[in-house]
Amino acid sequence: MSRERAAATAPASIGNCAAGFDVLGHSFAGPHDRVVVTRTGEPGVKVTAIHCTDAELPVAPERNTASRAVLELLRLAGATELGFAIEIHKGIPLASGMGGSAASAVAAVVAANALLPTPQTTDTLYAAACAGEAAASGAPHGDNVAPSLLGGLVIAPRTGAPVCVPVPDWLHIGLVHPHCQLETRKSREVLQQPFPLAQVTAQLEGLAMVLAGCYQSDGDLLKRGLYDVLAEPRRAPLIPGFHEVQQAALDCEAFGASIGGGGPSVFGWFASRAAAERGVAAMQSAFTQASLQSDAFVGPVAGPKAEIVS
């Protein structure tokens, strides 16, 4: 083990991608979290600093997404005798629907993995980061973890390895983040009641269309499938002006538009960067009508992945 310290960044991501609740997500260029991991002389994991302007985050190892992920990595690697100190630099807004908790977990395990005597496989990093994600959301779902770790559009299974999905290089996301917060746990609470079978079937049809559209580089298939009949109707009331923002994206020829992860961010998929830029301008205007200022991000759906940095 030659290194004493490592740092990694992990990008923002959106979970669900409308049709793929808890199983599909993609990264995008823009905000990212950075985590620095340093070897210590005592076994265990501790959080030494969190640089965040939004709110105070927990530092207890089992409650913080980054430290909990590293604890799980050490367990899976059979290296619980090691000790690590973690410093977290939050670049992704909290409770934004942009995968901030997953990014911290991913960056932490990627950095810690660089310090292990035997680096672990991607599958192990994925499992460890999902355990970290559970500290924030209450469930170990991987639809933000997988794309933040691997980049691009990824299927995030409950068990086993994530699966990357090829996307056409012309496909762009336009995402608008309103200046408000919506905690993942709260946005998941509204989904507790069962869904009718017809809705589940419609959602599965949409997911199939989205995947086929990606593999075939077919915008018409994407347009037929990029919708959410499960989470969106229940979460929309939690986001001021959502329907107007969604319609603004559709009016700018988005293939579809929905809630980014648990919200409150709203995204659309577009046929080009220029179309996405027009879309986010209209979406921001709609949020302004709802008395919310916002930030906008545009980039390829085939977004970046986590990486070690100096």
Coordinates of C-alpha atoms in Angstrom, one line a residue:
M1 CA 0.0 0.0 0.0
S2 CA 1.9 3.0 -1.3
R3 CA -0.5 5.8 -0.9
E4 CA -1.6 7.6 2.2
R5 CA -4.2 9.9 0.8
A6 CA -6.5 10.0 -2.2
A7 CA -9.2 12.3 -3.6
A8 CA -12.0 11.6 -6.0
T9 CA -14.9 13.5 -7.6
A10 CA -18.3 12.1 -8.5
P11 CA -20.8 13.9 -10.8
A12 CA -24.4 14.8 -10.3
S13 CA -27.0 12.5 -11.7
I14 CA -30.7 12.1 -12.1
G15 CA -32.5 9.0 -11.0
N16 CA -35.5 7.3 -12.6
C17 CA -35.2 9.1 -16.0
A18 CA -39.0 9.3 -15.9
A19 CA -39.9 5.7 -16.9
G20 CA -37.2 3.8 -14.9
F21 CA -38.2 4.3 -11.3
D22 CA -35.2 3.2 -9.0
V23 CA -33.6 1.2 -11.8
L24 CA -32.4 3.8 -14.4
G25 CA -30.3 6.9 -14.1
H26 CA -27.7 9.0 -15.8
S27 CA -24.9 11.4 -14.9
F28 CA -24.4 14.8 -16.3
A29 CA -21.7 17.4 -16.4
G30 CA -21.9 20.2 -13.9
P31 CA -22.0 20.0 -10.1
H32 CA -19.9 17.3 -8.4
D33 CA -18.9 16.3 -5.0
R34 CA -15.2 15.8 -4.0
V35 CA -14.1 13.5 -1.2
V36 CA -10.6 13.2 0.3
V37 CA -9.7 10.0 2.1
T38 CA -6.6 9.7 4.3
R39 CA -5.2 6.7 6.1
T40 CA -5.1 6.8 9.9
G41 CA -3.4 4.6 12.4
E42 CA -6.6 3.4 14.1
P43 CA -9.2 1.0 12.7
G44 CA -12.5 2.5 11.6
V45 CA -13.9 5.5 9.6
K46 CA -14.4 9.0 10.8
V47 CA -15.6 12.2 9.1
T48 CA -13.2 15.0 9.9
A49 CA -14.8 17.9 7.9
I50 CA -17.8 18.6 5.7
H51 CA -17.6 21.7 3.5
C52 CA -21.3 22.5 2.7
T53 CA -23.2 25.8 2.5
D54 CA -26.7 24.3 2.3
A55 CA -27.1 22.8 5.8
E56 CA -25.3 20.7 8.4
L57 CA -24.8 17.1 7.5
P58 CA -24.3 14.2 10.0
V59 CA -20.8 13.3 10.9
A60 CA -21.6 10.0 12.7
P61 CA -20.1 7.2 10.5
E62 CA -23.3 5.2 10.2
R63 CA -25.4 8.2 9.3
N64 CA -23.2 10.0 6.8
T65 CA -23.4 8.6 3.2
A66 CA -19.7 8.8 2.5
S67 CA -18.5 7.2 5.7
R68 CA -21.1 4.5 5.7
A69 CA -20.2 3.6 2.2
V70 CA -16.5 3.3 3.2
L71 CA -17.4 1.2 6.2
E72 CA -19.2 -1.2 3.9
L73 CA -16.3 -1.2 1.4
L74 CA -13.9 -2.2 4.2
R75 CA -16.3 -4.9 5.3
L76 CA -16.7 -6.3 1.8
A77 CA -13.0 -6.1 1.2
G78 CA -12.2 -7.9 4.5
A79 CA -10.1 -4.9 5.6
T80 CA -11.9 -3.7 8.7
E81 CA -8.5 -3.4 10.5
L82 CA -7.8 -0.3 8.3
G83 CA -8.6 3.3 9.4
F84 CA -9.7 6.2 7.2
A85 CA -10.5 9.9 7.8
I86 CA -12.9 11.5 5.3
E87 CA -13.2 15.1 4.2
I88 CA -16.2 16.0 2.1
H89 CA -16.6 18.9 -0.3
K90 CA -20.2 19.2 -1.3
G91 CA -20.7 20.8 -4.8
I92 CA -24.1 19.3 -5.5
P93 CA -27.0 21.1 -3.7
L94 CA -28.7 19.2 -0.9
A95 CA -32.2 17.7 -1.5
S96 CA -32.1 18.8 -5.1
G97 CA -32.9 15.7 -7.0
M98 CA -29.4 15.6 -8.5
G99 CA -27.9 12.7 -6.7
G100 CA -25.9 14.5 -4.1
S101 CA -26.0 11.8 -1.4
A102 CA -25.0 9.2 -4.0
A103 CA -22.2 11.3 -5.3
S104 CA -20.6 11.6 -1.9
A105 CA -20.8 7.9 -1.4
V106 CA -19.4 7.2 -4.8
A107 CA -16.5 9.6 -4.5
A108 CA -15.7 8.2 -1.0
V109 CA -15.5 4.6 -2.1
V110 CA -13.5 5.5 -5.2
A111 CA -11.0 7.4 -3.1
A112 CA -10.8 4.8 -0.4
N113 CA -10.4 2.0 -3.0
A114 CA -7.2 3.6 -4.2
L115 CA -5.8 3.1 -0.6
L116 CA -6.7 -0.5 -0.2
P117 CA -4.0 -3.2 -0.4
T118 CA -6.1 -5.0 -3.0
P119 CA -8.4 -2.6 -5.1
Q120 CA -11.9 -3.9 -5.3
T121 CA -14.1 -4.5 -8.4
T122 CA -16.7 -2.1 -9.7
D123 CA -19.4 -4.4 -8.5
T124 CA -18.1 -4.1 -4.9
L125 CA -17.8 -0.3 -5.1
Y126 CA -21.4 -0.2 -6.4
A127 CA -22.7 -2.3 -3.5
A128 CA -20.7 -0.3 -0.9
A129 CA -21.9 3.1 -2.3
C130 CA -25.5 1.8 -2.4
A131 CA -25.2 1.0 1.3
G132 CA -24.0 4.6 1.8
E133 CA -27.0 6.0 -0.2
A134 CA -29.3 4.2 2.2
A135 CA -28.1 6.4 5.0
A136 CA -29.8 9.4 3.3
S137 CA -32.8 7.9 1.5
G138 CA -33.7 5.0 3.7
A139 CA -33.3 2.5 0.9
P140 CA -30.2 1.2 -1.0
H141 CA -31.4 2.1 -4.5
G142 CA -28.7 2.5 -7.1
D143 CA -30.2 4.7 -9.8
N144 CA -28.0 7.6 -8.8
V145 CA -25.1 5.5 -7.5
A146 CA -24.6 3.6 -10.8
P147 CA -24.4 6.5 -13.2
S148 CA -22.2 8.6 -10.8
L149 CA -19.8 5.7 -10.6
L150 CA -19.8 4.5 -14.2
G151 CA -20.9 7.6 -16.1
G152 CA -23.7 7.9 -18.7
L153 CA -27.0 6.1 -18.7
V154 CA -27.0 3.0 -16.5
I155 CA -29.4 0.3 -15.4
A156 CA -29.0 -0.1 -11.6
P157 CA -30.1 -3.6 -10.4
R158 CA -30.9 -4.5 -6.8
T159 CA -28.1 -7.2 -7.0
G160 CA -25.3 -7.8 -9.4
A161 CA -23.4 -5.5 -11.7
P162 CA -24.8 -2.2 -13.1
V163 CA -25.4 -2.2 -16.9
C164 CA -24.4 0.7 -19.1
V165 CA -26.8 1.7 -21.8
P166 CA -25.5 3.3 -25.0
V167 CA -27.1 6.6 -25.9
P168 CA -26.8 8.7 -29.1
D169 CA -24.3 11.5 -28.8
W170 CA -26.9 14.0 -29.9
L171 CA -29.1 13.3 -26.9
H172 CA -28.9 16.1 -24.3
I173 CA -30.4 16.8 -20.9
G174 CA -31.6 20.2 -19.8
L175 CA -32.1 20.3 -16.1
V176 CA -33.4 23.1 -13.9
H177 CA -32.9 23.2 -10.2
P178 CA -35.3 25.5 -8.3
H179 CA -33.9 27.2 -5.2
C180 CA -35.8 24.9 -2.8
Q181 CA -35.3 21.6 -1.2
L182 CA -37.2 18.3 -1.2
E183 CA -35.8 15.6 1.0
T184 CA -35.6 12.1 -0.6
R185 CA -37.2 10.5 2.4
K186 CA -40.2 12.9 2.1
S187 CA -40.6 12.3 -1.7
R188 CA -40.6 8.6 -1.1
E189 CA -43.2 8.7 1.6
V190 CA -45.9 9.7 -0.9
L191 CA -45.2 6.5 -2.8
Q192 CA -46.2 4.1 0.0
Q193 CA -49.6 3.2 -1.3
P194 CA -49.8 0.4 -3.9
F195 CA -50.1 1.2 -7.6
P196 CA -52.8 -0.3 -9.9
L197 CA -51.6 -3.0 -12.2
A198 CA -52.5 -0.9 -15.3
Q199 CA -50.2 1.9 -14.1
V200 CA -47.3 -0.5 -13.5
T201 CA -47.8 -2.0 -17.0
A202 CA -47.9 1.5 -18.6
Q203 CA -44.6 2.4 -16.8
L204 CA -43.0 -0.8 -18.0
E205 CA -44.0 0.0 -21.5
G206 CA -42.4 3.4 -21.2
L207 CA -39.2 1.9 -19.9
A208 CA -39.0 -0.5 -22.7
M209 CA -39.6 2.3 -25.3
V210 CA -36.8 4.4 -23.7
L211 CA -34.3 1.6 -23.7
A212 CA -35.2 0.7 -27.3
G213 CA -34.9 4.3 -28.3
C214 CA -31.4 4.6 -26.8
Y215 CA -30.2 1.4 -28.4
Q216 CA -31.7 2.3 -31.8
S217 CA -30.9 6.0 -31.6
D218 CA -34.6 6.7 -32.3
G219 CA -36.1 9.9 -31.0
D220 CA -39.6 8.8 -31.8
L221 CA -39.3 5.8 -29.5
L222 CA -37.8 8.1 -26.8
K223 CA -40.8 10.4 -27.1
R224 CA -43.2 7.5 -26.8
G225 CA -41.6 6.2 -23.6
L226 CA -40.2 9.2 -21.7
Y227 CA -43.0 9.6 -19.2
D228 CA -43.8 8.7 -15.5
V229 CA -47.2 7.5 -14.5
L230 CA -46.1 6.2 -11.0
A231 CA -44.0 8.6 -9.0
E232 CA -44.6 11.9 -10.9
P233 CA -48.4 12.2 -10.2
R234 CA -47.8 11.8 -6.5
R235 CA -44.7 14.0 -6.3
A236 CA -45.8 16.8 -8.6
P237 CA -47.8 18.6 -5.8
L238 CA -44.5 18.8 -3.8
I239 CA -42.9 21.0 -6.5
P240 CA -44.3 24.5 -7.0
G241 CA -45.1 25.2 -10.7
F242 CA -44.1 21.7 -11.8
H243 CA -46.7 21.2 -14.5
E244 CA -46.0 24.6 -16.0
V245 CA -42.2 23.9 -16.0
Q246 CA -42.8 20.4 -17.6
Q247 CA -45.0 21.9 -20.3
A248 CA -42.4 24.6 -21.0
A249 CA -39.9 21.8 -21.8
L250 CA -42.4 20.0 -24.0
D251 CA -43.2 23.2 -25.8
C252 CA -39.5 23.4 -26.7
E253 CA -39.6 19.9 -28.3
A254 CA -38.3 17.9 -25.4
F255 CA -38.8 14.2 -26.0
G256 CA -40.2 14.1 -22.5
A257 CA -39.8 15.9 -19.2
S258 CA -40.2 14.9 -15.6
I259 CA -38.9 15.1 -12.1
G260 CA -35.2 14.5 -11.5
G261 CA -34.9 11.8 -8.9
G262 CA -37.0 12.7 -5.9
G263 CA -37.2 16.4 -7.0
P264 CA -37.5 19.3 -7.0
S265 CA -35.3 19.5 -10.1
V266 CA -37.1 19.0 -13.4
F267 CA -35.4 17.7 -16.5
G268 CA -36.1 17.1 -20.2
W269 CA -34.3 15.2 -22.9
F270 CA -33.7 17.0 -26.1
A271 CA -32.3 16.3 -29.6
S272 CA -29.4 18.7 -29.4
R273 CA -27.6 21.1 -27.0
A274 CA -29.3 24.1 -28.7
A275 CA -32.7 22.6 -28.1
A276 CA -31.8 21.9 -24.5
E277 CA -30.6 25.4 -23.9
R278 CA -33.9 26.8 -25.3
G279 CA -35.7 24.4 -23.1
V280 CA -34.0 25.3 -19.8
A281 CA -34.6 29.0 -20.5
A282 CA -38.3 28.3 -20.8
M283 CA -38.3 26.1 -17.8
Q284 CA -36.6 28.7 -15.7
S285 CA -39.1 31.3 -16.8
A286 CA -41.9 29.0 -15.6
F287 CA -40.3 28.5 -12.2
T288 CA -40.0 32.3 -12.0
Q289 CA -43.7 32.5 -12.4
A290 CA -44.0 30.2 -9.4
S291 CA -41.8 32.7 -7.5
L292 CA -38.7 30.4 -7.6
Q293 CA -35.3 31.3 -8.8
S294 CA -33.3 28.4 -10.3
D295 CA -30.1 27.2 -11.8
A296 CA -29.9 25.4 -15.2
F297 CA -27.6 22.7 -16.5
V298 CA -27.2 21.4 -20.1
G299 CA -25.0 18.5 -21.2
P300 CA -25.0 15.2 -23.0
V301 CA -27.0 12.3 -21.4
A302 CA -23.8 10.4 -21.8
G303 CA -22.3 12.2 -18.8
P304 CA -19.0 11.8 -16.9
K305 CA -18.0 9.2 -14.3
A306 CA -16.3 9.3 -10.9
E307 CA -12.5 9.6 -11.0
I308 CA -9.4 10.0 -8.9
V309 CA -8.1 13.6 -8.9
S310 CA -4.9 15.0 -7.6

